Amino acid sequence: MRVLLLGADGFIGRRVTDRLLMDQELQVTVLGRRDSADIRFDLTTGSPGALARFLDAVAPQVVINCAGATYGSSRTLIRSNTLAVATVCEAIRRSREPARLVHVGSAAEYGPVPGGVPVSEQAEPRPVGPYGVSKLAGTELVLASGLDAAVLRVFDVVGPGAPTASLFGRLAEGLRRALERDENQVRMPDLSGYRDFVDVRDVARAIQAAAVSAATGVINVGSGHAVRARDAAQLLVRASGFEGSIVEENRQVLLPAQAAGPVGDHLPGHGHHSPGPYLPGHRAEGQRPEGRPAPGEPVPWRQADVRTARDRLGWRTQVPLEESLGDVWLETACRV
């Protein structure tokens, strides 16, 4: 099978590249802006007609779009997450043999959801902020394109290679700096929210599974468990051996020994069996009644309903959160 991969240099794209290249049944061509790409092309400025000519030359059976932006100005986000997707969809439609499209979406498209409840693909998206809005616009373009297409709505991705601007990339860098300088505090934003953390290598497996499947529409990709960010952060702190304190902005000093209960009791093993740290009927810290967001915390709860991925892709997570965050630290500590 001939596959054209877009966004191979990103956090998720690098892992997807690794998986695809290991599959002897796939012939992979990379399109992107960097010199390392097989085809040099900028999706934010290039025309659909020019991209269609490349598609005709490669004749891919599947196009995987991992390209996009997570950070930047509203204009950057719209160009990267919406305009670029429109270019991809139009180019595939114009090509001689329209390929199947697997597009990487984001859980940010859902926006605030009721606390304690997994969000399914049927939920009405209500994104907050330019990132979620730009990603939802891209998803809607794919769904309305008339193409053979699947959108993987990916939840909170962690694992080796996490960008330093991400929550755990920032924490790992802060821990490394504190250990090098013999400091006893690391400052972080508020960690009271609950998130569905999924390892980037599991996400790559889901994308590969979608590429070779016939599944269409939106498919959630997450662990299926909500974990408080503060509890997850303690796993990274423990992996680092840091014995100081994590100071959360606008919150109390949290010492490693003060995490509520044994952290491992709250965390999923292989993503198959853990109720998570929040019990429906109880108010989680940092949440309002009926799941309404607290001031300054527009999305205090996020948990994926992953039944569609299980049933249509045959996919389940394999990497436990503790291993994922341990690998984040290992990579950070070994970085020259």
Coordinates of C-alpha atoms in Angstrom, one line a residue:
M1 CA 0.0 0.0 0.0
R2 CA 1.3 3.4 -1.0
V3 CA 1.0 6.0 1.8
L4 CA 1.6 9.8 1.7
L5 CA 2.5 11.2 5.1
L6 CA 2.0 14.9 6.0
G7 CA 3.6 16.3 9.1
A8 CA 6.3 13.7 9.7
D9 CA 8.5 16.1 11.7
G10 CA 5.9 16.7 14.5
F11 CA 5.6 15.1 17.9
I12 CA 3.0 12.6 16.6
G13 CA 4.2 12.5 13.0
R14 CA 7.7 11.2 14.0
R15 CA 6.2 8.2 15.8
V16 CA 3.8 7.5 12.9
T17 CA 6.8 7.6 10.5
D18 CA 8.6 5.1 12.7
R19 CA 5.6 2.7 12.7
L20 CA 4.9 3.0 9.0
L21 CA 8.5 2.4 8.0
M22 CA 8.6 -0.8 10.0
D23 CA 5.6 -2.2 8.1
Q24 CA 7.0 -4.0 5.0
E25 CA 3.5 -3.9 3.4
L26 CA 3.6 -0.1 3.2
Q27 CA 5.5 2.2 0.7
V28 CA 5.8 5.5 2.5
T29 CA 6.4 9.0 0.9
V30 CA 6.8 12.0 3.1
L31 CA 5.6 15.5 2.1
G32 CA 6.6 18.5 4.1
R33 CA 8.5 21.8 4.3
R34 CA 11.9 20.4 5.5
D35 CA 14.8 19.2 3.4
S36 CA 14.4 15.7 4.8
A37 CA 11.0 15.3 3.1
D38 CA 10.7 13.3 -0.1
I39 CA 8.5 16.1 -1.5
R40 CA 9.0 19.8 -0.5
F41 CA 5.6 21.4 -0.1
D42 CA 4.1 24.0 2.3
L43 CA 0.5 23.2 3.0
T44 CA -0.2 26.7 4.4
T45 CA 0.8 28.5 1.2
G46 CA 0.7 25.9 -1.6
S47 CA -2.3 25.6 -3.9
P48 CA -4.6 22.6 -4.1
G49 CA -3.7 22.3 -7.8
A50 CA 0.0 22.0 -7.1
L51 CA -0.6 19.4 -4.4
A52 CA -2.9 17.4 -6.7
R53 CA -0.1 17.1 -9.2
F54 CA 2.1 15.6 -6.5
L55 CA -0.7 13.2 -5.6
D56 CA -1.0 12.1 -9.2
A57 CA 2.8 11.5 -9.3
V58 CA 2.9 9.4 -6.1
A59 CA -0.6 7.8 -6.5
P60 CA -1.0 7.1 -2.8
Q61 CA -3.9 4.9 -1.6
V62 CA -3.9 6.6 1.8
V63 CA -3.0 10.2 2.8
I64 CA -2.2 10.6 6.6
N65 CA -2.4 14.2 7.8
C66 CA -0.4 14.7 11.0
A67 CA 0.4 18.3 10.0
G68 CA -0.8 21.3 12.1
A69 CA 0.1 23.7 14.8
T70 CA -0.7 23.5 18.5
Y71 CA 0.8 26.8 19.6
G72 CA 1.0 30.3 18.0
S73 CA -1.2 33.2 17.0
S74 CA -4.8 32.8 15.9
R75 CA -3.7 33.4 12.3
T76 CA -1.0 30.7 12.5
L77 CA -3.5 28.2 14.0
I78 CA -6.1 28.8 11.4
R79 CA -3.6 28.6 8.5
S80 CA -2.1 25.4 9.8
N81 CA -5.2 23.6 11.1
T82 CA -7.9 24.8 8.8
L83 CA -6.6 26.3 5.6
A84 CA -4.0 23.5 5.2
V85 CA -6.7 20.9 5.7
A86 CA -8.9 22.6 3.0
T87 CA -5.9 22.4 0.6
V88 CA -5.4 18.7 1.3
C89 CA -9.1 17.8 0.9
E90 CA -9.4 19.8 -2.4
A91 CA -6.2 18.3 -3.8
I92 CA -7.3 14.8 -3.1
R93 CA -10.7 15.5 -4.8
R94 CA -8.8 16.9 -7.8
S95 CA -6.4 13.9 -8.1
R96 CA -6.9 11.2 -10.7
E97 CA -7.4 8.5 -8.0
P98 CA -8.7 10.1 -4.8
A99 CA -6.9 8.5 -1.8
R100 CA -8.4 7.6 1.6
L101 CA -7.7 10.4 4.1
V102 CA -6.8 9.8 7.8
H103 CA -6.7 13.2 9.6
V104 CA -5.5 13.8 13.1
G105 CA -8.0 15.9 15.1
S106 CA -8.0 17.0 18.7
A107 CA -10.0 16.5 21.9
A108 CA -9.9 20.3 22.2
E109 CA -12.7 20.3 19.6
Y110 CA -15.1 19.1 22.3
G111 CA -14.5 22.0 24.7
P112 CA -16.1 21.8 28.2
V113 CA -17.9 18.5 28.9
P114 CA -19.8 17.3 32.0
G115 CA -17.4 16.1 34.8
G116 CA -17.2 12.4 35.4
V117 CA -18.6 11.4 32.0
P118 CA -16.6 10.0 29.1
V119 CA -17.2 12.1 25.9
S120 CA -18.4 10.2 22.8
E121 CA -18.0 11.1 19.2
Q122 CA -21.7 12.1 19.2
A123 CA -21.2 14.9 21.6
E124 CA -21.8 18.4 20.3
P125 CA -18.4 20.2 19.9
R126 CA -18.1 23.5 21.8
P127 CA -14.4 24.4 21.5
V128 CA -12.9 27.3 23.5
G129 CA -10.0 29.3 22.2
P130 CA -8.5 29.5 18.7
Y131 CA -6.7 26.1 18.8
G132 CA -9.9 24.1 19.4
V133 CA -11.9 26.2 16.9
S134 CA -9.3 25.8 14.2
K135 CA -9.0 22.1 14.7
L136 CA -12.8 21.7 14.6
A137 CA -13.0 23.7 11.4
G138 CA -10.5 21.3 9.9
T139 CA -12.4 18.3 11.0
E140 CA -15.7 19.7 9.6
L141 CA -13.9 20.3 6.2
V142 CA -12.8 16.6 6.2
L143 CA -16.3 15.3 7.1
A144 CA -17.9 17.5 4.5
S145 CA -15.4 16.7 1.7
G146 CA -17.2 13.6 0.4
L147 CA -13.9 11.7 0.6
D148 CA -13.3 8.3 2.1
A149 CA -12.0 9.8 5.4
A150 CA -11.5 9.2 9.1
V151 CA -10.7 11.8 11.7
L152 CA -8.9 10.6 14.8
R153 CA -9.8 12.9 17.6
V154 CA -6.7 12.5 19.8
F155 CA -6.8 13.3 23.5
D156 CA -3.9 14.4 25.7
V157 CA -0.7 13.0 24.1
V158 CA 2.3 12.2 26.3
G159 CA 5.5 10.3 25.9
P160 CA 9.1 10.7 24.7
G161 CA 9.5 13.7 22.4
A162 CA 6.9 15.8 24.2
P163 CA 7.4 19.4 23.2
T164 CA 8.9 21.7 25.9
A165 CA 5.8 23.9 25.5
S166 CA 3.6 21.0 26.6
L167 CA 2.6 20.3 30.2
F168 CA 5.0 17.4 30.8
G169 CA 7.7 18.7 28.5
R170 CA 7.8 21.8 30.6
L171 CA 7.8 19.9 33.9
A172 CA 10.6 17.6 32.7
E173 CA 12.7 20.6 31.7
G174 CA 11.9 22.3 35.0
L175 CA 12.9 19.2 37.0
R176 CA 16.2 18.8 35.0
R177 CA 17.1 22.5 35.6
A178 CA 16.2 22.2 39.3
L179 CA 18.4 19.1 39.7
E180 CA 21.3 20.7 37.8
R181 CA 21.1 23.9 39.9
D182 CA 20.3 22.2 43.2
E183 CA 17.0 24.1 43.5
N184 CA 14.2 22.9 45.6
Q185 CA 11.2 24.2 43.7
V186 CA 9.7 23.9 40.2
R187 CA 6.9 26.2 39.2
M188 CA 4.0 24.9 37.1
P189 CA 0.5 26.0 36.1
D190 CA -2.6 24.7 38.0
L191 CA -2.6 20.9 37.8
S192 CA -6.1 20.3 39.3
G193 CA -7.7 19.4 36.0
Y194 CA -8.4 15.8 34.8
R195 CA -7.2 14.6 31.5
D196 CA -7.2 11.5 29.4
F197 CA -3.5 10.9 28.8
V198 CA -2.5 8.6 25.9
D199 CA 1.1 7.7 24.9
V200 CA 2.3 9.0 21.5
R201 CA 3.3 5.5 20.5
D202 CA -0.2 4.2 21.1
V203 CA -1.6 7.1 19.0
A204 CA 0.8 6.1 16.2
R205 CA -0.6 2.6 16.3
A206 CA -4.2 4.0 16.1
I207 CA -3.3 6.0 13.0
Q208 CA -1.7 3.1 11.3
A209 CA -4.8 1.0 12.1
A210 CA -7.1 3.6 10.7
A211 CA -5.0 3.9 7.5
V212 CA -5.5 0.2 6.7
S213 CA -9.1 0.1 7.9
A214 CA -12.4 1.1 6.2
A215 CA -13.6 3.1 9.2
T216 CA -14.9 6.6 8.5
G217 CA -16.1 9.5 10.5
V218 CA -14.8 10.7 13.9
I219 CA -13.0 8.2 16.2
N220 CA -11.8 9.1 19.7
V221 CA -8.2 8.1 20.5
G222 CA -7.5 8.1 24.2
S223 CA -6.9 5.8 27.2
G224 CA -10.5 5.9 28.2
H225 CA -9.5 7.0 31.7
A226 CA -9.3 10.5 33.3
V227 CA -6.3 11.2 35.6
R228 CA -5.7 14.3 37.6
A229 CA -2.8 16.2 36.1
R230 CA -1.3 16.6 39.5
D231 CA -1.3 12.9 40.1
A232 CA 0.3 12.3 36.7
A233 CA 2.9 15.0 37.4
Q234 CA 4.0 13.0 40.5
L235 CA 4.9 10.1 38.3
L236 CA 7.3 12.3 36.4
V237 CA 8.6 13.8 39.7
R238 CA 9.3 10.3 41.1
A239 CA 11.0 9.2 37.9
S240 CA 13.4 12.1 38.1
G241 CA 14.3 11.6 41.8
F242 CA 13.5 15.2 42.6
E243 CA 12.8 15.7 46.3
G244 CA 11.8 19.3 46.3
S245 CA 8.3 20.8 45.8
I246 CA 6.1 21.6 42.8
V247 CA 4.6 25.1 43.2
E248 CA 1.3 25.5 41.2
E249 CA 0.3 28.9 40.1
N250 CA -2.6 30.2 42.3
R251 CA -2.5 27.0 44.3
Q252 CA -0.8 25.6 47.3
V253 CA 2.7 24.1 47.5
L254 CA 2.5 20.4 46.6
L255 CA 5.2 18.2 48.0
P256 CA 5.7 14.8 46.4
A257 CA 4.6 13.0 49.6
Q258 CA 1.4 15.0 49.7
A259 CA -0.2 13.6 46.6
A260 CA -3.7 12.3 47.5
G261 CA -3.3 8.6 48.1
P262 CA -0.9 6.3 46.3
V263 CA -0.6 7.7 42.8
G264 CA -0.5 4.3 41.2
D265 CA -3.9 3.5 42.6
H266 CA -5.5 6.1 40.4
L267 CA -3.7 5.3 37.2
P268 CA -4.6 2.9 34.4
G269 CA -2.3 -0.1 33.7
H270 CA -2.6 -0.9 30.0
G271 CA -5.7 1.3 29.6
H272 CA -8.1 -1.7 30.0
H273 CA -9.3 -1.4 33.5
S274 CA -9.3 1.5 35.9
P275 CA -12.1 3.7 37.0
G276 CA -9.8 6.7 37.1
P277 CA -9.5 9.1 40.0
Y278 CA -12.9 10.7 39.8
L279 CA -16.1 9.0 40.9
P280 CA -19.4 10.2 39.4
G281 CA -21.5 11.8 42.2
H282 CA -18.5 13.3 43.9
R283 CA -17.1 16.7 43.1
A284 CA -13.6 16.6 41.9
E285 CA -11.2 19.3 43.1
G286 CA -11.3 22.2 40.7
Q287 CA -14.7 21.4 39.4
R288 CA -18.2 23.0 39.7
P289 CA -21.4 21.2 40.2
E290 CA -22.9 19.6 37.0
G291 CA -19.4 19.7 35.4
R292 CA -19.5 23.4 34.8
P293 CA -16.0 24.8 34.4
A294 CA -14.4 26.7 37.2
P295 CA -13.1 30.2 36.6
G296 CA -9.8 30.1 34.8
E297 CA -10.3 26.3 34.1
P298 CA -12.4 26.2 30.9
V299 CA -12.0 22.4 30.6
P300 CA -11.6 20.8 34.1
W301 CA -12.4 17.3 32.9
R302 CA -11.6 15.3 29.8
Q303 CA -12.1 11.6 29.3
A304 CA -12.6 9.7 26.0
D305 CA -15.2 7.2 25.2
V306 CA -13.0 4.8 23.2
R307 CA -15.5 2.1 22.3
T308 CA -15.5 3.2 18.6
A309 CA -11.7 2.8 18.3
R310 CA -11.9 -0.6 20.0
D311 CA -14.8 -1.8 17.8
R312 CA -13.8 -0.3 14.4
L313 CA -10.0 -0.2 14.6
G314 CA -9.4 -3.1 17.0
W315 CA -7.2 -0.7 18.9
R316 CA -6.4 -0.5 22.6
T317 CA -3.7 1.4 24.5
Q318 CA -0.6 -0.6 25.4
V319 CA 1.7 1.8 27.2
P320 CA 0.9 2.6 30.8
L321 CA 1.1 6.2 31.9
E322 CA 3.9 5.5 34.4
E323 CA 6.0 4.1 31.6
S324 CA 5.1 6.9 29.3
L325 CA 6.2 9.6 31.7
G326 CA 9.3 7.6 32.8
D327 CA 10.3 7.7 29.1
V328 CA 9.7 11.5 29.0
W329 CA 12.1 11.9 31.9
L330 CA 14.7 9.5 30.4
E331 CA 14.8 11.4 27.2
T332 CA 15.0 14.8 28.9
A333 CA 17.7 13.6 31.3
C334 CA 19.8 12.2 28.5
R335 CA 19.5 15.2 26.2
V336 CA 22.8 16.9 25.6

